[in-house]
Short mmCIF file of C-alpha atoms in Angstrom, two decimals:
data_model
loop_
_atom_site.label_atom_id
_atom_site.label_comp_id
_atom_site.label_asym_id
_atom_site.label_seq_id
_atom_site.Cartn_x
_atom_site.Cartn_y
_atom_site.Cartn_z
CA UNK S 6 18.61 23.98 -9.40
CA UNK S 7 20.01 22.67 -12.75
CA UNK S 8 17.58 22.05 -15.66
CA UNK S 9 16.45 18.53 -14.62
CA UNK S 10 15.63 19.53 -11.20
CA UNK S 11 13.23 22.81 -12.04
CA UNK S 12 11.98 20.42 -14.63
CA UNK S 13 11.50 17.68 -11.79
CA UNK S 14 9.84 19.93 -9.48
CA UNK S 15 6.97 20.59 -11.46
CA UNK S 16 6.44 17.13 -12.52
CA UNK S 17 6.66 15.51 -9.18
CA UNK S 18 3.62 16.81 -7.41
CA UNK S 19 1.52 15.51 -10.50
CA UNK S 20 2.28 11.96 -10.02
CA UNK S 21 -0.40 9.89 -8.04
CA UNK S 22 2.91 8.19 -5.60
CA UNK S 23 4.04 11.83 -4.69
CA UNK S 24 3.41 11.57 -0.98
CA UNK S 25 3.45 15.45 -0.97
CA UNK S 26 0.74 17.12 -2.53
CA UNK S 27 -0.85 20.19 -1.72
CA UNK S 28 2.74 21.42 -0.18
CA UNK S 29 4.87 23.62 -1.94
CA UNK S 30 8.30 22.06 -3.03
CA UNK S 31 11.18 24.60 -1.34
CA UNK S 32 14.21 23.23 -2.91
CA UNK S 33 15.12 19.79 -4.80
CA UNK S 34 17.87 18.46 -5.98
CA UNK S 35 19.09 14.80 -7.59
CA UNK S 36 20.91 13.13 -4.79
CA UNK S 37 22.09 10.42 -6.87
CA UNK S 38 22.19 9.00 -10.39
CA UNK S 39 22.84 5.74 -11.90
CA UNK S 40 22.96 5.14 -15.47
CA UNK S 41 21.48 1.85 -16.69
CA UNK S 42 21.78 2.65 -20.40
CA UNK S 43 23.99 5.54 -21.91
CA UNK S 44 22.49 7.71 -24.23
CA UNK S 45 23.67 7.42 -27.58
CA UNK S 46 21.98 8.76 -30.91
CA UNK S 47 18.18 8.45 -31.35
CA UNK S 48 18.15 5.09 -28.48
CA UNK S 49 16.39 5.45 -25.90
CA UNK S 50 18.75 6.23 -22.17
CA UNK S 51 17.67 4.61 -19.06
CA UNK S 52 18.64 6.30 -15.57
CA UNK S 53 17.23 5.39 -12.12
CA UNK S 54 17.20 8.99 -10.52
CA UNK S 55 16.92 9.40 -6.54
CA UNK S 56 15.34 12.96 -6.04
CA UNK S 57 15.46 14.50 -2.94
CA UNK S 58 12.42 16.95 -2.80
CA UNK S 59 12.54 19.62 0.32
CA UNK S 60 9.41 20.59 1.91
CA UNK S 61 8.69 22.15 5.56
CA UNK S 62 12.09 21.96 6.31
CA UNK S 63 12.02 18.42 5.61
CA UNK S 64 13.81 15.92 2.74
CA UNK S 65 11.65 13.08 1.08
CA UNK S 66 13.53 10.85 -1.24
CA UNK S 67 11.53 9.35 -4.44
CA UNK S 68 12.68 7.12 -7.09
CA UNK S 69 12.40 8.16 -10.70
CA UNK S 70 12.80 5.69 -13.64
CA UNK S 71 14.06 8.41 -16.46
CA UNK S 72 13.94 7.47 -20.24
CA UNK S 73 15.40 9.79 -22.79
CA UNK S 74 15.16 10.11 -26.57
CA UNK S 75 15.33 12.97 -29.18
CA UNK S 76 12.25 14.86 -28.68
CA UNK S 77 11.79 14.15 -32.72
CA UNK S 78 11.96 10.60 -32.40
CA UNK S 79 9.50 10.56 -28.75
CA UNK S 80 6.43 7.93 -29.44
CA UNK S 81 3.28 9.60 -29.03
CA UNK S 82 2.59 7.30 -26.40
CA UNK S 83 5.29 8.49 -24.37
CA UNK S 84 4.20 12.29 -24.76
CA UNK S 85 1.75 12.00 -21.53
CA UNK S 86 4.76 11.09 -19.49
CA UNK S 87 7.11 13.84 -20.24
CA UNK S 88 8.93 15.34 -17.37
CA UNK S 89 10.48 18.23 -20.34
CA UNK S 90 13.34 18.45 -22.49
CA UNK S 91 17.05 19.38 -21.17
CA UNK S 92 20.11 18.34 -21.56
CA UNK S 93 21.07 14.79 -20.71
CA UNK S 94 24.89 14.25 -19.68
CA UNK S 95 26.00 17.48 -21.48
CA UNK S 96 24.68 16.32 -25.03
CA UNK S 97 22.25 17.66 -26.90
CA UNK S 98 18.63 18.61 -25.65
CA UNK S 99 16.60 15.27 -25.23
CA UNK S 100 13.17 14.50 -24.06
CA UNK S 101 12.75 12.99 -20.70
CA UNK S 102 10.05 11.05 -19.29
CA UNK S 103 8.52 8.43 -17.00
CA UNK S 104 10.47 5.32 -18.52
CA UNK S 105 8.12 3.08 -16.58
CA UNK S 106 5.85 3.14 -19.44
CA UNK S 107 8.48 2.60 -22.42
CA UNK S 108 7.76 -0.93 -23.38
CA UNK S 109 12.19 -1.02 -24.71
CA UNK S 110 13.28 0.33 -21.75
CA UNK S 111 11.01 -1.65 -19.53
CA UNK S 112 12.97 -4.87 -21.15
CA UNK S 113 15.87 -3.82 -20.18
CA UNK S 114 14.97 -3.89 -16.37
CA UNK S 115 14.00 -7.17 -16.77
CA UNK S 116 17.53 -8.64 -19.00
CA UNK S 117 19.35 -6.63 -15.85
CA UNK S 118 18.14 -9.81 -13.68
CA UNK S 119 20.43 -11.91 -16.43
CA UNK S 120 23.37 -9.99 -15.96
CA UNK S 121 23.79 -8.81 -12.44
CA UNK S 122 27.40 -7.77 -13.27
CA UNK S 123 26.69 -5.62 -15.72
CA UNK S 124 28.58 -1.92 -15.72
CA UNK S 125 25.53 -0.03 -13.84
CA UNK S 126 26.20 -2.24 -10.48
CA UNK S 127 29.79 -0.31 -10.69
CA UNK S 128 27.39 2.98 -9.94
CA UNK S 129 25.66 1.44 -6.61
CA UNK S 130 22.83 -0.54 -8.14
CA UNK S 131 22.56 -3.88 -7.67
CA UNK S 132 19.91 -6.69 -9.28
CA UNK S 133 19.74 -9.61 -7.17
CA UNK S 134 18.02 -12.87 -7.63
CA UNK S 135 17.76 -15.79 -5.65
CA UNK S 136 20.02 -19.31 -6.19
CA UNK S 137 18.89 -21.55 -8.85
CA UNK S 138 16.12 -19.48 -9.90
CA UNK S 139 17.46 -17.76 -12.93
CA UNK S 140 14.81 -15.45 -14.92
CA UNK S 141 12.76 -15.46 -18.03
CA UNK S 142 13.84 -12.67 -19.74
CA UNK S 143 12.40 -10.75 -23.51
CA UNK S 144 9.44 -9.41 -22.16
CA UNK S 145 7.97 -5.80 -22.50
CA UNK S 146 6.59 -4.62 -19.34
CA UNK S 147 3.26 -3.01 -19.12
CA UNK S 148 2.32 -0.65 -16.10
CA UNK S 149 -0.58 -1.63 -13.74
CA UNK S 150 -3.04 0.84 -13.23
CA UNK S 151 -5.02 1.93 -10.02
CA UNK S 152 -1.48 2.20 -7.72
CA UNK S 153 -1.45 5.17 -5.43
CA UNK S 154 2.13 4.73 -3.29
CA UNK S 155 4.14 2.62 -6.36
CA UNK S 156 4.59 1.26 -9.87
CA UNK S 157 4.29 -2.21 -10.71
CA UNK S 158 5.42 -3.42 -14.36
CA UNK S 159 3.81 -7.02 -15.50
CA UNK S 160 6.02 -8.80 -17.63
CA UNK S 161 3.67 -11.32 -19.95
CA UNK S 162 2.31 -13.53 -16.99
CA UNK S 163 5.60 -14.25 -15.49
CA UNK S 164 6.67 -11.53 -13.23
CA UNK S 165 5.41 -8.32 -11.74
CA UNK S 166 8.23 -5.92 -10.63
CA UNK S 167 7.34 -3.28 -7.99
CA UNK S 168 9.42 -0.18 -8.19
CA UNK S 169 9.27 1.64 -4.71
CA UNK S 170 8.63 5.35 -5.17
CA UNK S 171 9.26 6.98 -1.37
CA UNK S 172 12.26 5.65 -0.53
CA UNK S 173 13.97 5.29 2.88
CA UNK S 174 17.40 3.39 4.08
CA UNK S 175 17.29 -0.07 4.71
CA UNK S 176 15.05 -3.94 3.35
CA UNK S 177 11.41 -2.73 2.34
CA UNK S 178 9.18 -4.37 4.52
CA UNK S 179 7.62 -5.98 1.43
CA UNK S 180 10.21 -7.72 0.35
CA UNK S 181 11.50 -8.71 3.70
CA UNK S 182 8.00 -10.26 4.56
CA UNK S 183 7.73 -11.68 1.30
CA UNK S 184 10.91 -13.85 1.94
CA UNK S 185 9.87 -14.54 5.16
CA UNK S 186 6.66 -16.36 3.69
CA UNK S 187 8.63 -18.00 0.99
CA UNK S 188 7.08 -21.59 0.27
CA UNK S 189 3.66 -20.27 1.33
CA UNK S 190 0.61 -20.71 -0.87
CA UNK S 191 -0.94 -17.73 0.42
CA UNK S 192 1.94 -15.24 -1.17
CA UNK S 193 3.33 -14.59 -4.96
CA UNK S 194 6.79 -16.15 -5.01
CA UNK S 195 9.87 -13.56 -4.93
CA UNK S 196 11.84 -13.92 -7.78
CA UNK S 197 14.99 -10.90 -6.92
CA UNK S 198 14.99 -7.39 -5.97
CA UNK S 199 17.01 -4.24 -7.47
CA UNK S 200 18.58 -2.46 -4.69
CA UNK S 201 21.33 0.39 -4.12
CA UNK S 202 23.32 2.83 -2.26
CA UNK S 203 22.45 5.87 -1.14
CA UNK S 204 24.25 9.06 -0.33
CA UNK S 205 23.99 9.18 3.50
CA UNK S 206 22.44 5.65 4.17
CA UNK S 207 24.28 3.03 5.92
CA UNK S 208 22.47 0.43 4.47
CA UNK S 209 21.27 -0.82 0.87
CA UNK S 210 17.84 0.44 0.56
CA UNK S 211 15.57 -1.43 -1.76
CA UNK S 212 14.60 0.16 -5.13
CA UNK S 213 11.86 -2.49 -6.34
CA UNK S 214 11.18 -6.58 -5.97
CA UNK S 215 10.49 -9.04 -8.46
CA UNK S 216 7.77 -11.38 -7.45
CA UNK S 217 5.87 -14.03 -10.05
CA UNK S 218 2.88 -12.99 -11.77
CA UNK S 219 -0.26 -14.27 -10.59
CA UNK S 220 -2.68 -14.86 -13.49
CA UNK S 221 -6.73 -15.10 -13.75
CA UNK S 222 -7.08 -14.05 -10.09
CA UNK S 223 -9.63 -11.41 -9.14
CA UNK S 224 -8.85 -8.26 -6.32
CA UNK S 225 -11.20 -8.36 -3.45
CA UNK S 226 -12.61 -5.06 -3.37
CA UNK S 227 -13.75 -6.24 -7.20
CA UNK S 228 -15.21 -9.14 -5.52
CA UNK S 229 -16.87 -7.36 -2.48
CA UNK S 230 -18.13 -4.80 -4.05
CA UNK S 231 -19.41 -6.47 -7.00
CA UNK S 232 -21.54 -8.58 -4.21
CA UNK S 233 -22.76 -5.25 -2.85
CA UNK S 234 -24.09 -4.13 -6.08
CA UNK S 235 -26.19 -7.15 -6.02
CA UNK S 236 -28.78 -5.14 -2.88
CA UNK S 237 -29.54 -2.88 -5.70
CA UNK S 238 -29.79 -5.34 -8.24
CA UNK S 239 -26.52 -4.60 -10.41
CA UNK S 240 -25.40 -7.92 -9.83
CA UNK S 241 -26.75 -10.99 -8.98
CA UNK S 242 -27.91 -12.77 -5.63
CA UNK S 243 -25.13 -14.96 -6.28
CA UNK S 244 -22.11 -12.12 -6.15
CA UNK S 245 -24.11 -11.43 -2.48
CA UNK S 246 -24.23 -14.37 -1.02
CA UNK S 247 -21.42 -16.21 -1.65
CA UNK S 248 -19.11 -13.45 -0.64
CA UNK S 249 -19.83 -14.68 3.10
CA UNK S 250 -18.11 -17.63 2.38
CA UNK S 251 -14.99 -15.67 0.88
CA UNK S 252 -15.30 -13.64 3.72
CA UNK S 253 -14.85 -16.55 5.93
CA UNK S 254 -11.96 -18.50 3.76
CA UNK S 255 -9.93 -14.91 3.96
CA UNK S 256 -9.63 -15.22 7.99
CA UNK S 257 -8.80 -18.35 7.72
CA UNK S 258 -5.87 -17.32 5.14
CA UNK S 259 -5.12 -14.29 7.15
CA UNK S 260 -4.70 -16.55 10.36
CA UNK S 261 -1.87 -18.65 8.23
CA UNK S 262 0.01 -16.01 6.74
CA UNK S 263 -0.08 -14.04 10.60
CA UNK S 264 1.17 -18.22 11.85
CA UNK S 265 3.48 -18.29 9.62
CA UNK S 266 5.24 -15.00 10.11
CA UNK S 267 5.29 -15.63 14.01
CA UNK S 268 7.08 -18.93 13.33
CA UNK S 269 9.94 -17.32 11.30
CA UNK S 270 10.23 -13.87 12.61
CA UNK S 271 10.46 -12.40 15.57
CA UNK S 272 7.53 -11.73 18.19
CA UNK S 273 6.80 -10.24 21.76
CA UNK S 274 4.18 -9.44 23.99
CA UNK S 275 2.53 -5.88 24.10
CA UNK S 276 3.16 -4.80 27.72
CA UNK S 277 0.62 -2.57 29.87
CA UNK S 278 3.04 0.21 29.44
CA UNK S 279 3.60 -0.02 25.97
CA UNK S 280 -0.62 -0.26 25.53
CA UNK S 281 -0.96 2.75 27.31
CA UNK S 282 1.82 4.73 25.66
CA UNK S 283 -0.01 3.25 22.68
CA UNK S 284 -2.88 4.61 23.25
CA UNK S 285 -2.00 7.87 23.58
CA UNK S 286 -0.82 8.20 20.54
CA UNK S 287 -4.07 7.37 18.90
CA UNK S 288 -5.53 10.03 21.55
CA UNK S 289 -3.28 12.37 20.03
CA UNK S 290 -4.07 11.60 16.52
CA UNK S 291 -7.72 11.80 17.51
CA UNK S 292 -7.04 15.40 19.03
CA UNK S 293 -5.16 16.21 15.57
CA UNK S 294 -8.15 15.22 13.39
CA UNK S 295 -10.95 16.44 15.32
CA UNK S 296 -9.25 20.21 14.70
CA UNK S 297 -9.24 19.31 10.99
CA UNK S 298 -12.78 18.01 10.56
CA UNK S 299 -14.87 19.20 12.96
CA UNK S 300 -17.97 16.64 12.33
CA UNK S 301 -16.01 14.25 14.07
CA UNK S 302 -15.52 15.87 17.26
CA UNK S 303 -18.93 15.44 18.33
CA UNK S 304 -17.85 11.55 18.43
CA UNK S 305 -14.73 11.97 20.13
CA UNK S 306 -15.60 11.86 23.54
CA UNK S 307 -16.65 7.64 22.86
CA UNK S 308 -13.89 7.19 20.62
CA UNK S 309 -11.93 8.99 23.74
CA UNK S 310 -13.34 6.30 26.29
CA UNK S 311 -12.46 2.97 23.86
CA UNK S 312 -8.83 4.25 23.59
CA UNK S 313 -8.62 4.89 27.21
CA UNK S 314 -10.39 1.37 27.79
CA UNK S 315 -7.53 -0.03 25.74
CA UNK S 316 -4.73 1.75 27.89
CA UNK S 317 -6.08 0.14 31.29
CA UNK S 318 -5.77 -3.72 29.19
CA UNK S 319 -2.96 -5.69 32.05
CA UNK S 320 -3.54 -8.71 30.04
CA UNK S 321 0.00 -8.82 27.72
CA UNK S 322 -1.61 -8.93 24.10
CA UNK S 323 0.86 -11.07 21.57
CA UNK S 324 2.87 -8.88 19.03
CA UNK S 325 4.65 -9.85 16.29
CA UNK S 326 5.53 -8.61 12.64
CA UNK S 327 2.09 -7.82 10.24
CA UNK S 328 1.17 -6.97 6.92
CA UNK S 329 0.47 -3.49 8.33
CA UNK S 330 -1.82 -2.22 5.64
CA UNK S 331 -4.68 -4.75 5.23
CA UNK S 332 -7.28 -4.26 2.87
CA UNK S 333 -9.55 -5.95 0.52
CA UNK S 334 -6.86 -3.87 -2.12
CA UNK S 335 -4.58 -6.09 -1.16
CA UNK S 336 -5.84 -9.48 -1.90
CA UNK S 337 -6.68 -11.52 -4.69
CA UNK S 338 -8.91 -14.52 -5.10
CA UNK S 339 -7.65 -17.20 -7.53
CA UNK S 340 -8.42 -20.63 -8.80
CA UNK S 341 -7.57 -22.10 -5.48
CA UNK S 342 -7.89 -19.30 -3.14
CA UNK S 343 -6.66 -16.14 -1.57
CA UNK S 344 -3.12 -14.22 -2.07
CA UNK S 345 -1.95 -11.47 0.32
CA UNK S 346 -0.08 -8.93 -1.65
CA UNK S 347 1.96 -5.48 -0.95
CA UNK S 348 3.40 -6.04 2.96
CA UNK S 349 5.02 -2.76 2.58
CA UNK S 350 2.60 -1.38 5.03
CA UNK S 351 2.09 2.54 5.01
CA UNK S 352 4.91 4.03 2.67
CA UNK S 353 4.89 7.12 4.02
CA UNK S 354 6.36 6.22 7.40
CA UNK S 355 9.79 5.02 7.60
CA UNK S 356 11.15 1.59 7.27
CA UNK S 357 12.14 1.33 11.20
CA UNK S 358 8.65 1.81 11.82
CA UNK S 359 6.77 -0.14 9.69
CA UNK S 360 9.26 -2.84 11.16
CA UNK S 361 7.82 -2.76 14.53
CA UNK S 362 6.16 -5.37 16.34
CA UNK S 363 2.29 -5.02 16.19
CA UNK S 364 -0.98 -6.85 17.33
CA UNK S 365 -2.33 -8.96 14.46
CA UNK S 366 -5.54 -7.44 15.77
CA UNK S 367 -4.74 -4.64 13.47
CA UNK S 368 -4.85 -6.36 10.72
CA UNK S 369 -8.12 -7.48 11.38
CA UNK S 370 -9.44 -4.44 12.49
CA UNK S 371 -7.91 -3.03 9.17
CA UNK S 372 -9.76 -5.49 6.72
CA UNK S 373 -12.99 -5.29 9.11
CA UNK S 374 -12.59 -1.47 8.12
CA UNK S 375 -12.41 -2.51 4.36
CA UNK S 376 -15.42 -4.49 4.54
CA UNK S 377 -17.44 -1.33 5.91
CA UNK S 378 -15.73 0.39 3.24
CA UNK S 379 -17.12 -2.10 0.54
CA UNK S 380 -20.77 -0.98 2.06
CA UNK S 381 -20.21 2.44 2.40
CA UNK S 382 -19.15 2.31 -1.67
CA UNK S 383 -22.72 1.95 -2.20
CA UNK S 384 -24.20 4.88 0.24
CA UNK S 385 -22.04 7.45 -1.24
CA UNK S 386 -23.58 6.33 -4.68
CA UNK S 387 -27.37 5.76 -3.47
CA UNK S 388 -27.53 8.35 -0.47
CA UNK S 389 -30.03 8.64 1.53
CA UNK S 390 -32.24 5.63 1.02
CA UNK S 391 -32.45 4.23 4.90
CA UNK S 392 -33.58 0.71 3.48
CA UNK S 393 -30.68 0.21 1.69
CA UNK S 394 -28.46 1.73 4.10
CA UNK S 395 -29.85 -1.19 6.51
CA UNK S 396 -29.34 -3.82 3.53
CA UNK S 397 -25.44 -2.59 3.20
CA UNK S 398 -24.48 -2.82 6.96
CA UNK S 399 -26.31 -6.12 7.01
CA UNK S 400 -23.70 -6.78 4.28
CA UNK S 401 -20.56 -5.48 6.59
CA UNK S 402 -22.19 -7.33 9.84
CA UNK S 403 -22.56 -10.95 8.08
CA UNK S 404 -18.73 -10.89 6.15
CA UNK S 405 -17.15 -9.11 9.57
CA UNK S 406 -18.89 -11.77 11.69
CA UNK S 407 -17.58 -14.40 8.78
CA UNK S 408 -14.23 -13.27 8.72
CA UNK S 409 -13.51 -13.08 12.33
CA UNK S 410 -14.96 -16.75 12.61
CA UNK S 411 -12.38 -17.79 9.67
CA UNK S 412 -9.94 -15.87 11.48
CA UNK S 413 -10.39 -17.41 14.78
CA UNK S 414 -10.90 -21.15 13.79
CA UNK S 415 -7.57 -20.95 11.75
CA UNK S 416 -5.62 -20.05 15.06
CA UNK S 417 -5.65 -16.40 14.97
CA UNK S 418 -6.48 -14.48 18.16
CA UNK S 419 -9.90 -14.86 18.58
CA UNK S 420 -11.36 -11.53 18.03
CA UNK S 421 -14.62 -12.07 20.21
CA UNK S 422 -11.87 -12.42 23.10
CA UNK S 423 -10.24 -9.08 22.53
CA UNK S 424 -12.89 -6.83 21.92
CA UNK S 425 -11.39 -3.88 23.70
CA UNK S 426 -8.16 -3.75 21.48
CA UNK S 427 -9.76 -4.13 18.01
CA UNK S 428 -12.44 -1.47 19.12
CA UNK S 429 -9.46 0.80 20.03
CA UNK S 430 -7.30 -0.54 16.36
CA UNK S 431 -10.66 0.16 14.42
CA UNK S 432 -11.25 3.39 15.77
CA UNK S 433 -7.86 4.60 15.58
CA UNK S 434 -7.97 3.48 11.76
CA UNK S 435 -11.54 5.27 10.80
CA UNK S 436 -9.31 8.29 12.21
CA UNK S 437 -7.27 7.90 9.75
CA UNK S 438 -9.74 7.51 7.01
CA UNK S 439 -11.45 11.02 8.29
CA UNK S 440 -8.08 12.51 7.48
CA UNK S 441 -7.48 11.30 4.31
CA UNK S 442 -10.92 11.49 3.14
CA UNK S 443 -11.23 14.92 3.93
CA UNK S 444 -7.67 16.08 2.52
CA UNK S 445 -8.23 13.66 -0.59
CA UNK S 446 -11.94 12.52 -1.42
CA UNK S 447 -14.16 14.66 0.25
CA UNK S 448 -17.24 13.28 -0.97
CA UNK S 449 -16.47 9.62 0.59
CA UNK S 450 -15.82 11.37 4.00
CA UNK S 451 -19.47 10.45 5.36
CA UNK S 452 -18.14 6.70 4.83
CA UNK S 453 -15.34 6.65 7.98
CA UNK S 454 -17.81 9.12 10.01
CA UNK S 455 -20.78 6.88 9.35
CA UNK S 456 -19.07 4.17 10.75
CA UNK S 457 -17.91 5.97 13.57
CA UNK S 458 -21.00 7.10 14.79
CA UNK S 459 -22.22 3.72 14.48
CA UNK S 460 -19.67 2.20 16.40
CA UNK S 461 -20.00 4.85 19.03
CA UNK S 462 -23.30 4.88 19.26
CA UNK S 463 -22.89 1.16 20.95
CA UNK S 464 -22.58 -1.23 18.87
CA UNK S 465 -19.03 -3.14 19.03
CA UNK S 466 -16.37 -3.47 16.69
CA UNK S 467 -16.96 -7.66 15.94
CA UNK S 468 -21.04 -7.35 16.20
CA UNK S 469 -21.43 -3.63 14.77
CA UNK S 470 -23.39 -3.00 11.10
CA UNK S 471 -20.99 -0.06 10.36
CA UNK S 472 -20.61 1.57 6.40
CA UNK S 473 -16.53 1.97 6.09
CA UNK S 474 -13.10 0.95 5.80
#
């Protein structure tokens, strides 16, 4: 490995997007390079990097935004994002770093919307925008915090570009979903995309999207759990009870954006054979987690019978394209009501798959999941106080029950009539959560277990007081 790459290699597994950790890094190497500023004296250099990183045998590609300056003449803000110091281009020994959060070099993404022929598109990148929409351009960009899989620059209060760190060949779900909603109140305009092309890809993959800002809104888990603080009195009976109504207003938003995406993209009908060969492979992720945490193998056996419920279904269930990974994370409230954001679904699994047809029952059962979750966010930090535990699945019941009823009224399957596959979509997503708790927050695992018990124990996925999400 050159410099760069041994330099690389330690850095990567530190980031928060590195889809990777905990397993060692065998070999990595910079599969491709495009310059968007040159280097020159104490200026900052701007590179995108695509870095392939080897592990088990296998290649992940990840998109690094490289700055470089002098290391005399690095801002002391910068020093927290320093990959090292090498040489850049064969000149002399500069610092690199995370250019995301270099204010000058973060303008210069954005004036690269203004010239889309400028000499970088000669090296396979490429900014787009859309026809008589040019953009606003002088702005610094600032990074948002709290993102796991990405990084999103806001520009003032005009734009918010995603940069996509796991990359894979092909549209990103996100933005092709995205333009498939354009026009739609319930989804932040697109405003261009950067894309590029790849060594050994056939097709441009996307690099990030350009969508307008949204201002003064508020993210639902803020709002949802904010109303859950109010059973132990750390917000107000307000924050509690109006939540229900939000909770009802997001189905019905939910059922729009789900109508809307059926109109313009393709859809299908989920066969018997293809619910079946569905459900086996939530019985085999079931088998897989069970061996890694063995508290929930006692449950397995019900969670066994709801999955095998779900493969005896004949009745076709509608499919069609969905967001894919639904959350209260991934919705805002503003002045005049909800947003969806993020249809980029799970970025660890490729594009091809994230662009298959699904039940918009699993979008439900996903943000049915996240309002458990909003509950169980106040067990893990009062445990073991049974009278609020009863007061915080009373919470989940009334905005599940309030959602579904949006969600139904609006046009949306009518969850009530398909019981057996969101049981089955709910269950196989607590599964999840059981993994990823245990591998990445150990002390929220009881949250996805609670709820599994609970909905084992009985109770059913639209009725059931469960604590996750």
């Amino acid at each position: 490995m050159s410099k760069l790459e041994e330099l690389l290699a330690a850095w990567l597994p530190r980031q928060r997007w590195f889809s990777g950790k905990g397993v060692p890094i065998h070999d990595l190497r910079v599969a491709s390079r495009h310059t968007l500023r040159a280097a020159r004296g104490d200026a900052p250099s701007l590179d995108v990097l695509v870095v392939e990183a080897q592990q088990r045998g296998r290649y992940s590609r990840y998109q690094v935004l490289m700055g470089s300056r002098p290391p005399r003449s690095l801002p002391g803000e910068l020093a927290a994002e320093t990959i090292g110091v090498c040489r850049v281009a064969g000149g002399r020994p500069r610092a690199v770093y995370d250019a995301s959060h270099d204010r000058e070099l973060s303008a210069v993404l954005l004036e690269r919307f203004s010239a889309p022929a400028a000499p970088g598109d000669s090296a396979g990148v490429r900014f787009r925008t859309l026809p008589g929409a040019p953009v606003r351009v002088g702005a610094h960009g600032r990074v948002l915090t709290g993102e796991q899989s990405n990084t999103s620059l806001v520009f003032g209060e005009d734009y918010v570009l995603k940069t996509f760190r796991r990359l894979w060949p092909g549209r990103n779900p996100d933005l092709e979903l995205t333009m498939a909603l354009t026009g739609s109140p319930y989804v932040a305009r697109t405003c261009g995309w950067i894309e590029a092309d790849l060594p050994g890809y056939r097709e441009p993959t996307t690099l990030a999207m350009l969508q307008a800002y949204v201002p003064q809104a508020t993210d639902g888990w803020v709002l949802a759990t904010r109303s859950v603080r109010a059973l132990v009195g750390e917000a107000t009976a307000d924050d509690e009870t109006a939540f229900t109504a939000e909770a009802e207003r997001l189905g019905r938003t939910t059922a729009e954006v789900h109508r809307s995406l059926a109109r313009t993209l393709p859809t299908d009908v989920l066969t018997p054979v293809a619910a079946a060969e569905l459900a086996e492979a939530m019985i085999e992720r079931l088998a897989m987690a069970s061996a890694e945490v063995p508290e929930l193998a006692r449950h397995a056996p019900r969670v066994m019978e709801a999955y095998t419920e779900f493969a005896r279904v004949r009745e076709p269930l509608p499919i069609q394209r969905i967001h894919g990974d639904y959350h209260l994370g991934q919705v805002i409230r503003t002045a005049t009501g909800w947003v969806l954001l993020d249809f980029e679904g799970e970025p660890t699994v490729s594009v091809s798959e994230r662009q298959r047809l699904a039940s918009p029952l699993r979008d439900v059962a996903g943000m049915l999941r996240s309002f458990d979750y909003a509950a169980g966010y106040l067990l893990v930090r009062h445990p073991d106080d049974p009278a609020l535990e009863w007061a915080a699945r009373s919470w989940a019941r009334h905005n599940r029950a309030a959602f579904c009823a949006g969600y139904a009224d609006a046009g949306g399957p009518d969850p009530d009539k398909h019981l057996t596959a969101l049981r089955a979509f709910e269950f196989d997503k607590a599964v999840y959560e059981v993994l990823y708790e245990a591998r990445n927050r150990p002390n929220w695992l009881r949250v996805p277990l609670d709820s599994i018990a609970a909905a084992a124990s009985g109770a059913t996925a639209a009725a059931a007081p469960p604590v996750p999400g």
